[in-house]
Tab-separated table of C-alpha atoms in Angstrom:
chain	number	residue	atom	x	y	z
A	576	MET	CA	81.093	139.180	114.367
A	577	ALA	CA	81.570	140.620	110.877
A	578	ILE	CA	84.978	141.155	109.298
A	579	LYS	CA	85.328	144.026	106.858
A	580	LEU	CA	88.411	144.749	104.748
A	581	TYR	CA	88.844	148.179	103.141
A	582	GLY	CA	91.133	148.294	100.132
A	583	ASP	CA	91.695	148.166	96.410
A	584	PRO	CA	92.065	144.712	94.814
A	585	LEU	CA	95.233	145.967	93.090
A	586	SER	CA	96.952	147.158	96.280
A	587	PRO	CA	99.750	144.743	97.288
A	588	ALA	CA	99.189	145.553	100.974
A	589	ALA	CA	95.460	144.801	100.671
A	590	GLN	CA	96.288	141.552	98.854
A	591	ARG	CA	98.595	140.594	101.733
A	592	VAL	CA	95.713	140.765	104.197
A	593	ARG	CA	93.272	139.181	101.774
A	594	VAL	CA	95.401	136.068	101.263
A	595	ALA	CA	95.676	135.645	105.048
A	596	LEU	CA	91.865	135.810	105.340
A	597	GLU	CA	91.591	133.226	102.531
A	598	GLU	CA	94.134	130.887	104.173
A	599	LYS	CA	92.008	131.089	107.324
A	600	GLU	CA	88.820	130.431	105.309
A	601	LEU	CA	87.168	133.449	106.882
A	602	HIS	CA	84.137	135.209	105.472
A	603	TYR	CA	84.660	138.925	105.048
A	604	GLU	CA	83.153	141.891	103.332
A	605	PHE	CA	85.438	143.767	100.923
A	606	GLU	CA	84.838	147.513	100.883
A	607	TYR	CA	86.331	149.119	97.774
A	608	VAL	CA	88.325	152.289	98.428
A	609	ASP	CA	88.726	154.397	95.284
A	610	LEU	CA	92.377	155.395	95.348
A	611	SER	CA	92.109	157.222	92.001
A	612	SER	CA	89.726	159.784	93.527
A	613	GLY	CA	91.787	160.027	96.730
A	614	GLN	CA	89.078	158.461	98.888
A	615	HIS	CA	91.836	157.096	101.177
A	616	LYS	CA	93.031	160.607	102.013
A	617	LYS	CA	89.600	161.896	103.098
A	618	GLU	CA	86.990	161.277	105.763
A	619	PRO	CA	85.597	158.838	106.674
A	620	PHE	CA	88.603	156.663	105.694
A	621	ILE	CA	91.203	158.914	107.316
A	622	SER	CA	89.529	158.326	110.693
A	623	LEU	CA	90.075	154.598	110.251
A	624	ASN	CA	93.741	155.024	109.311
A	625	PRO	CA	95.339	158.438	109.925
A	626	PHE	CA	98.133	157.533	107.480
A	627	GLY	CA	95.578	157.443	104.659
A	628	VAL	CA	96.633	154.136	103.127
A	629	VAL	CA	94.875	150.828	102.502
A	630	PRO	CA	94.159	148.291	103.853
A	631	VAL	CA	92.134	148.693	107.021
A	632	LEU	CA	90.534	145.717	108.735
A	633	GLN	CA	87.538	145.893	111.037
A	634	ASP	CA	86.746	142.848	113.144
A	635	GLY	CA	83.813	143.638	115.391
A	636	ASP	CA	84.785	146.774	117.336
A	637	LEU	CA	88.491	146.484	116.523
A	638	THR	CA	89.982	148.632	113.729
A	639	LEU	CA	93.491	147.794	112.491
A	640	PHE	CA	95.852	148.994	109.772
A	641	GLU	CA	99.398	148.157	108.599
A	642	SER	CA	99.089	144.963	106.549
A	643	ARG	CA	101.706	142.954	108.481
A	644	ALA	CA	100.089	143.831	111.815
A	645	VAL	CA	96.710	142.789	110.431
A	646	THR	CA	97.951	139.395	109.199
A	647	GLN	CA	99.594	138.804	112.586
A	648	TYR	CA	96.261	139.519	114.280
A	649	ILE	CA	94.411	137.182	111.898
A	650	ALA	CA	96.992	134.415	112.425
A	651	GLN	CA	96.668	134.618	116.221
A	652	LYS	CA	92.959	135.361	116.617
A	653	TYR	CA	91.963	132.609	114.200
A	654	ALA	CA	94.804	130.218	115.088
A	655	ASP	CA	92.456	127.216	114.988
A	656	LYS	CA	90.891	127.987	111.593
A	657	GLY	CA	92.258	127.034	108.152
A	658	THR	CA	96.026	126.995	107.577
A	659	PRO	CA	98.247	127.589	110.635
A	660	LEU	CA	100.277	130.720	109.767
A	661	VAL	CA	102.411	131.022	112.910
A	662	PRO	CA	103.998	128.008	114.682
A	663	ASN	CA	102.971	127.261	118.274
A	664	ASP	CA	106.499	126.365	119.358
A	665	PRO	CA	108.087	129.582	120.742
A	666	LYS	CA	111.507	128.941	119.155
A	667	LYS	CA	110.022	128.212	115.727
A	668	GLN	CA	107.804	131.263	116.151
A	669	ALA	CA	110.864	133.424	116.860
A	670	ILE	CA	112.532	132.205	113.640
A	671	VAL	CA	109.376	132.999	111.644
A	672	THR	CA	109.414	136.486	113.176
A	673	VAL	CA	113.052	136.948	112.103
A	674	TRP	CA	112.182	136.167	108.478
A	675	ARG	CA	108.991	138.251	108.618
A	676	GLU	CA	111.267	141.162	109.483
A	677	VAL	CA	113.672	140.211	106.675
A	678	GLU	CA	110.761	140.366	104.209
A	679	SER	CA	109.837	143.815	105.442
A	680	GLN	CA	113.309	145.340	105.944
A	681	SER	CA	115.273	143.752	103.100
A	682	PHE	CA	113.081	142.074	100.461
A	683	ASP	CA	110.198	144.540	100.329
A	684	ALA	CA	112.473	147.561	100.754
A	685	ALA	CA	114.012	146.760	97.351
A	686	ALA	CA	111.286	144.779	95.562
A	687	SER	CA	108.373	147.125	96.188
A	688	LYS	CA	110.340	150.078	94.788
A	689	ILE	CA	110.983	148.090	91.586
A	690	SER	CA	107.325	147.053	91.415
A	691	PHE	CA	106.240	150.660	91.857
A	692	GLU	CA	108.498	151.794	88.990
A	693	LEU	CA	107.757	148.973	86.536
A	694	VAL	CA	104.152	148.044	87.328
A	695	VAL	CA	102.384	150.958	89.039
A	696	LYS	CA	103.914	153.967	87.283
A	697	PRO	CA	103.178	152.788	83.709
A	698	LYS	CA	99.510	152.257	84.703
A	699	LEU	CA	99.364	155.823	86.012
A	700	GLY	CA	101.127	157.192	82.928
A	701	MET	CA	104.129	158.250	84.997
A	702	PRO	CA	107.689	157.972	83.622
A	703	VAL	CA	109.810	155.111	84.984
A	704	ASP	CA	112.915	156.156	86.932
A	705	GLU	CA	115.460	153.690	85.561
A	706	SER	CA	118.127	154.799	88.038
A	707	THR	CA	115.898	153.691	90.943
A	708	VAL	CA	115.293	150.353	89.237
A	709	ALA	CA	119.023	149.841	88.690
A	710	ALA	CA	119.884	150.814	92.268
A	711	GLN	CA	117.340	148.382	93.723
A	712	GLU	CA	118.172	145.489	91.367
A	713	GLY	CA	121.525	144.839	93.042
A	714	LYS	CA	119.942	144.962	96.497
A	715	LEU	CA	117.182	142.544	95.494
A	716	ALA	CA	119.709	140.171	93.895
A	717	SER	CA	121.736	140.104	97.126
A	718	VAL	CA	118.620	139.328	99.158
A	719	LEU	CA	117.664	136.543	96.745
A	720	ASP	CA	121.164	135.057	97.035
A	721	ILE	CA	120.614	134.743	100.784
A	722	TYR	CA	117.120	133.323	100.161
A	723	GLU	CA	118.613	130.722	97.801
A	724	SER	CA	120.940	129.556	100.538
A	725	ARG	CA	118.180	129.632	103.173
A	726	LEU	CA	115.729	127.704	100.958
A	727	SER	CA	118.303	125.037	100.163
A	728	ALA	CA	118.223	124.123	103.875
A	729	SER	CA	114.606	124.963	104.746
A	730	LYS	CA	111.458	124.180	102.724
A	731	TYR	CA	109.892	127.535	103.569
A	732	ILE	CA	111.526	130.843	104.363
A	733	GLY	CA	110.499	130.783	108.043
A	734	GLY	CA	111.044	127.057	108.617
A	735	ASP	CA	109.646	123.665	107.634
A	736	ALA	CA	106.044	124.868	107.336
A	737	TYR	CA	104.333	127.616	105.345
A	738	SER	CA	103.874	130.748	107.477
A	739	LEU	CA	103.324	134.508	107.427
A	740	ALA	CA	107.020	134.836	106.527
A	741	ASP	CA	106.233	133.296	103.122
A	742	LEU	CA	102.747	134.755	102.702
A	743	HIS	CA	103.910	138.359	103.091
A	744	HIS	CA	106.039	138.011	99.939
A	745	LEU	CA	103.197	136.975	97.643
A	746	PRO	CA	101.826	140.304	96.354
A	747	ILE	CA	105.195	141.721	95.295
A	748	ILE	CA	106.507	138.423	93.861
A	749	ASN	CA	103.298	138.170	91.837
A	750	SER	CA	103.742	141.744	90.649
A	751	LEU	CA	107.402	141.300	89.666
A	752	PHE	CA	106.561	138.070	87.822
A	753	HIS	CA	104.837	140.329	85.267
A	754	THR	CA	108.164	142.091	84.608
A	755	LYS	CA	111.648	141.154	83.408
A	756	PHE	CA	112.559	140.679	87.070
A	757	LYS	CA	110.905	137.267	86.996
A	758	ALA	CA	114.261	136.072	85.631
A	759	LEU	CA	116.019	137.189	88.825
A	760	PHE	CA	113.878	134.730	90.812
A	761	GLN	CA	114.001	131.952	88.235
A	762	ALA	CA	117.807	132.057	88.014
A	763	ARG	CA	117.928	130.650	91.557
A	764	PRO	CA	116.568	127.074	91.666
A	765	HIS	CA	115.404	126.974	95.277
A	766	VAL	CA	113.927	130.469	95.106
A	767	SER	CA	112.203	129.517	91.861
A	768	ALA	CA	110.678	126.339	93.337
A	769	TRP	CA	109.557	128.262	96.421
A	770	CYS	CA	107.858	130.940	94.315
A	771	GLU	CA	106.104	128.288	92.258
A	772	ASP	CA	104.922	126.535	95.424
A	773	ILE	CA	103.544	129.569	97.247
A	774	LEU	CA	102.017	131.180	94.119
A	775	ALA	CA	100.105	127.932	93.459
A	776	ARG	CA	98.339	127.918	96.836
A	777	PRO	CA	94.522	128.002	96.426
A	778	ALA	CA	94.217	130.958	98.817
A	779	TRP	CA	96.546	133.051	96.637
A	780	LYS	CA	94.783	131.971	93.449
A	781	LYS	CA	91.529	133.286	94.913
A	782	VAL	CA	93.190	136.646	95.522
A	783	VAL	CA	94.537	136.708	91.952
A	784	GLU	CA	90.942	136.215	90.704
A	785	THR	CA	89.865	139.374	92.538
A	786	MET	CA	92.464	141.416	90.626
A	787	LYS	CA	90.805	140.671	87.281
A	788	HIS	CA	87.533	142.507	87.823
B	710	MET	CA	121.050	129.532	129.867
B	711	ALA	CA	123.363	132.327	128.797
B	712	ILE	CA	122.237	135.252	126.653
B	713	LYS	CA	124.817	136.801	124.336
B	714	LEU	CA	124.281	139.943	122.256
B	715	TYR	CA	126.606	140.697	119.339
B	716	GLY	CA	126.799	144.334	118.303
B	717	ASP	CA	128.401	147.736	118.512
B	718	PRO	CA	127.264	150.048	121.349
B	719	LEU	CA	126.742	152.796	118.758
B	720	SER	CA	124.464	150.755	116.480
B	721	PRO	CA	120.822	151.889	116.846
B	722	ALA	CA	119.585	148.359	116.083
B	723	ALA	CA	121.849	146.890	118.777
B	724	GLN	CA	120.648	149.573	121.217
B	725	ARG	CA	117.047	148.575	120.434
B	726	VAL	CA	117.703	145.027	121.628
B	727	ARG	CA	119.829	146.155	124.535
B	728	VAL	CA	117.121	148.383	125.998
B	729	ALA	CA	114.644	145.487	125.802
B	730	LEU	CA	117.113	143.268	127.720
B	731	GLU	CA	117.516	146.055	130.307
B	732	GLU	CA	113.731	146.524	130.692
B	733	LYS	CA	113.529	142.790	131.353
B	734	GLU	CA	116.416	142.990	133.858
B	735	LEU	CA	118.194	140.149	132.081
B	736	HIS	CA	121.868	139.380	132.445
B	737	TYR	CA	123.624	139.138	129.111
B	738	GLU	CA	127.103	139.113	127.662
B	739	PHE	CA	127.848	141.829	125.106
B	740	GLU	CA	130.161	140.694	122.334
B	741	TYR	CA	131.695	143.649	120.498
B	742	VAL	CA	131.627	143.396	116.704
B	743	ASP	CA	134.166	145.714	115.082
B	744	LEU	CA	132.208	147.296	112.240
B	745	SER	CA	135.155	149.513	111.235
B	746	SER	CA	137.203	146.449	110.260
B	747	GLY	CA	134.221	144.775	108.573
B	748	GLN	CA	134.024	141.978	111.142
B	749	HIS	CA	130.245	141.794	110.515
B	750	LYS	CA	130.779	140.899	106.866
B	751	LYS	CA	133.115	137.953	107.548
B	752	GLU	CA	133.058	134.567	109.208
B	753	PRO	CA	132.245	133.654	111.895
B	754	PHE	CA	129.687	136.494	112.160
B	755	ILE	CA	128.218	135.960	108.706
B	756	SER	CA	127.175	132.448	109.747
B	757	LEU	CA	125.156	133.943	112.591
B	758	ASN	CA	123.459	136.491	110.317
B	759	PRO	CA	123.802	136.020	106.544
B	760	PHE	CA	122.813	139.674	106.027
B	761	GLY	CA	126.020	140.727	107.799
B	762	VAL	CA	124.466	143.307	110.127
B	763	VAL	CA	124.299	143.693	113.902
B	764	PRO	CA	122.732	142.804	116.263
B	765	VAL	CA	122.563	139.043	116.700
B	766	LEU	CA	121.165	137.487	119.866
B	767	GLN	CA	121.986	134.012	121.123
B	768	ASP	CA	119.819	132.568	123.864
B	769	GLY	CA	120.935	129.018	124.572
B	770	ASP	CA	120.826	127.203	121.240
B	771	LEU	CA	118.655	129.817	119.523
B	772	THR	CA	120.293	132.399	117.229
B	773	LEU	CA	118.205	135.401	116.134
B	774	PHE	CA	118.733	138.576	114.126
B	775	GLU	CA	116.603	141.555	112.996
B	776	SER	CA	116.303	143.830	116.042
B	777	ARG	CA	112.479	144.018	116.064
B	778	ALA	CA	112.175	140.227	115.872
B	779	VAL	CA	114.644	139.895	118.745
B	780	THR	CA	112.767	142.339	120.995
B	781	GLN	CA	109.516	140.490	120.237
B	782	TYR	CA	111.164	137.237	121.297
B	783	ILE	CA	112.517	138.809	124.499
B	784	ALA	CA	109.104	140.311	125.328
B	785	GLN	CA	107.345	136.955	124.941
B	786	LYS	CA	109.967	134.570	126.309
B	787	TYR	CA	110.562	136.705	129.397
B	788	ALA	CA	106.975	137.943	129.744
B	789	ASP	CA	107.079	137.536	133.530
B	790	LYS	CA	110.367	139.388	134.096
B	791	GLY	CA	110.862	143.154	134.491
B	792	THR	CA	108.639	145.552	132.526
B	793	PRO	CA	105.793	144.008	130.494
B	794	LEU	CA	106.502	145.049	126.871
B	795	VAL	CA	103.521	143.445	125.122
B	796	PRO	CA	99.960	143.476	126.564
B	797	ASN	CA	98.300	140.148	127.367
B	798	ASP	CA	94.904	141.236	126.052
B	799	PRO	CA	94.730	140.169	122.378
B	800	LYS	CA	92.998	143.375	121.202
B	801	LYS	CA	95.484	145.625	122.985
B	802	GLN	CA	98.283	143.439	121.623
B	803	ALA	CA	96.966	143.921	118.072
B	804	ILE	CA	96.991	147.714	118.513
B	805	VAL	CA	100.587	147.583	119.803
B	806	THR	CA	101.498	145.525	116.718
B	807	VAL	CA	99.911	148.162	114.451
B	808	TRP	CA	102.076	150.903	115.955
B	809	ARG	CA	105.183	148.694	115.960
B	810	GLU	CA	104.669	148.453	112.210
B	811	VAL	CA	104.126	152.220	111.976
B	812	GLU	CA	107.493	152.759	113.702
B	813	SER	CA	109.178	150.474	111.202
B	814	GLN	CA	107.374	151.464	107.993
B	815	SER	CA	106.819	155.190	108.539
B	816	PHE	CA	108.872	156.650	111.401
B	817	ASP	CA	112.107	154.722	110.953
B	818	ALA	CA	111.911	154.837	107.152
B	819	ALA	CA	112.350	158.620	107.348
B	820	ALA	CA	114.126	159.174	110.666
B	821	SER	CA	116.915	156.629	110.243
B	822	LYS	CA	117.883	158.120	106.874
B	823	ILE	CA	118.202	161.546	108.513
B	824	SER	CA	120.187	160.061	111.397
B	825	PHE	CA	122.517	158.325	108.950
B	826	GLU	CA	123.153	161.577	107.080
B	827	LEU	CA	123.556	163.894	110.081
B	828	VAL	CA	125.045	161.615	112.744
B	829	VAL	CA	126.760	158.628	111.115
B	830	LYS	CA	128.253	160.182	107.969
B	831	PRO	CA	130.092	163.040	109.736
B	832	LYS	CA	131.706	160.475	112.083
B	833	LEU	CA	132.898	158.502	109.066
B	834	GLY	CA	134.130	161.647	107.300
B	835	MET	CA	131.530	161.198	104.549
B	836	PRO	CA	129.784	164.203	102.971
B	837	VAL	CA	126.170	164.802	104.040
B	838	ASP	CA	123.582	164.538	101.256
B	839	GLU	CA	121.389	167.539	102.050
B	840	SER	CA	118.818	166.579	99.411
B	841	THR	CA	118.145	163.295	101.242
B	842	VAL	CA	117.777	165.177	104.523
B	843	ALA	CA	115.345	167.645	102.952
B	844	ALA	CA	113.301	164.882	101.296
B	845	GLN	CA	112.947	162.958	104.558
B	846	GLU	CA	112.223	165.991	106.749
B	847	GLY	CA	108.751	166.459	105.279
B	848	LYS	CA	107.966	162.770	105.679
B	849	LEU	CA	109.114	162.759	109.300
B	850	ALA	CA	107.107	165.917	110.068
B	851	SER	CA	103.948	164.266	108.666
B	852	VAL	CA	104.511	161.180	110.795
B	853	LEU	CA	105.057	163.338	113.887
B	854	ASP	CA	101.817	165.220	113.179
B	855	ILE	CA	99.972	161.911	113.335
B	856	TYR	CA	101.900	160.967	116.494
B	857	GLU	CA	100.875	164.295	118.081
B	858	SER	CA	97.243	163.468	117.486
B	859	ARG	CA	97.677	159.865	118.665
B	860	LEU	CA	99.530	160.902	121.831
B	861	SER	CA	96.900	163.489	122.724
B	862	ALA	CA	94.466	160.562	123.124
B	863	SER	CA	96.817	157.818	124.327
B	864	LYS	CA	99.614	158.073	126.915
B	865	TYR	CA	101.891	155.803	124.903
B	866	ILE	CA	102.049	155.219	121.170
B	867	GLY	CA	100.690	151.659	121.382
B	868	GLY	CA	98.114	152.305	124.116
B	869	ASP	CA	97.871	153.188	127.813
B	870	ALA	CA	101.034	151.321	128.827
B	871	TYR	CA	104.667	151.484	127.689
B	872	SER	CA	105.384	148.754	125.115
B	873	LEU	CA	107.692	147.660	122.304
B	874	ALA	CA	105.884	150.198	120.101
B	875	ASP	CA	107.501	152.986	122.168
B	876	LEU	CA	110.784	151.225	122.910
B	877	HIS	CA	111.632	150.658	119.236
B	878	HIS	CA	111.764	154.435	118.686
B	879	LEU	CA	114.395	155.137	121.357
B	880	PRO	CA	117.708	154.747	119.480
B	881	ILE	CA	116.761	157.005	116.571
B	882	ILE	CA	115.003	159.620	118.731
B	883	ASN	CA	118.122	159.721	120.926
B	884	SER	CA	120.288	160.113	117.833
B	885	LEU	CA	118.165	162.890	116.305
B	886	PHE	CA	118.096	164.732	119.642
B	887	HIS	CA	121.790	165.464	118.985
B	888	THR	CA	120.842	167.285	115.759
B	889	LYS	CA	118.720	170.281	114.764
B	890	PHE	CA	115.851	167.809	114.257
B	891	LYS	CA	115.250	167.813	118.021
B	892	ALA	CA	113.173	170.927	117.317
B	893	LEU	CA	110.823	168.916	115.087
B	894	PHE	CA	109.904	166.753	118.081
B	895	GLN	CA	109.832	169.585	120.601
B	896	ALA	CA	107.480	171.675	118.464
B	897	ARG	CA	104.728	169.131	119.164
B	898	PRO	CA	103.751	169.174	122.876
B	899	HIS	CA	102.493	165.602	123.213
B	900	VAL	CA	105.355	164.191	121.139
B	901	SER	CA	107.801	166.235	123.210
B	902	ALA	CA	106.387	164.959	126.536
B	903	TRP	CA	106.404	161.382	125.219
B	904	CYS	CA	110.060	161.650	124.156
B	905	GLU	CA	111.009	163.086	127.535
B	906	ASP	CA	109.149	160.263	129.306
B	907	ILE	CA	110.629	157.353	127.359
B	908	LEU	CA	114.165	158.800	127.177
B	909	ALA	CA	114.152	159.119	130.994
B	910	ARG	CA	113.461	155.432	131.625
B	911	PRO	CA	116.268	153.819	133.685
B	912	ALA	CA	116.655	150.992	131.144
B	913	TRP	CA	117.375	153.496	128.358
B	914	LYS	CA	119.749	155.505	130.566
B	915	LYS	CA	121.770	152.330	131.098
B	916	VAL	CA	122.042	151.900	127.337
B	917	VAL	CA	123.142	155.528	126.932
B	918	GLU	CA	125.953	154.848	129.436
B	919	THR	CA	127.276	152.042	127.205
B	920	MET	CA	127.639	154.480	124.291
B	921	LYS	CA	130.194	156.579	126.188
B	922	HIS	CA	133.008	154.048	126.412
């Protein structure tokens, strides 16, 4: 059964799914979607995802979108392949789910806005909105303070083992590490060590390679 | 094993967990957290949830926060009680997860900002920011257009059966139905019928009762 991932190598959401596929050592076909020409807003893509955003995953006859839903599917469907990404123990699984939600609701809510301003907009020749950056900086710093405390008691953000709760952070951490905001992570020793650890994983390094072409 | 829910009856996130507990016909103790005095930002609450927001659920020795993580836990742990909230079939489960993410990333991102402006701020005597309302109205309308199409082909948002993907919408739909934005839902026949259906569920009506005291 063939797996096909539709996306752009530079899309953080597509990278999120891609690193999950790499952790699971799955073969997949990558179908490039040309965002610059608006291919994601037209047929046939819009029939795969009515919201007109990448990524979309097809696994046999199943079509899925929303990156965090897709990684959850990959983690469960291919539980026995590659790196375990969700614990089997129901209590540990519930804690991972809590921190998956924290990534989405608190970390990403601030960090992806900063990444959009400082990384995406300059590439598109759009002016940076410094007031947005300033407003989100305080929010991100508060989240990272809580992460520092969490990571002083727990090796990974979702518990003692690497999981989707860590993996989901990778694309935006990688993006912000190309900006002055790297310092915000590095100022916190446990956060800094955690970033270094998860960014060094072979699966993530493979995804970084795909961004260079 | 006792279940305890910490929250405020008027908090949409607390209502989200409460309706899941009601669908599962679970007995639970409700511990009122006085948001007006900032009880959620102080000890002992802050040790339960370092982000200082309600709700928090305790089930035996397990402490969880983030409403959507808590409902997921309830749905899985108490799979055999009350209403099934997540399908057993892995493919159907993946589709429910997609639309759970849509609720969080697209619906709630717009709708909860409108609810905060039009419902919460007036109660707190804060001025409404009409520019925020206007900016989010277009986003919410686009999401509801996609919902209209989805619900013309599927009885519920996550598939043929009621699930967490529907349930997570209830608190904010209920809130917006007390504003002029009710018309935005009612203008779309399938969305309107879906709202009427899910708002009429006995579990939700029980939660509405708790808001009146």
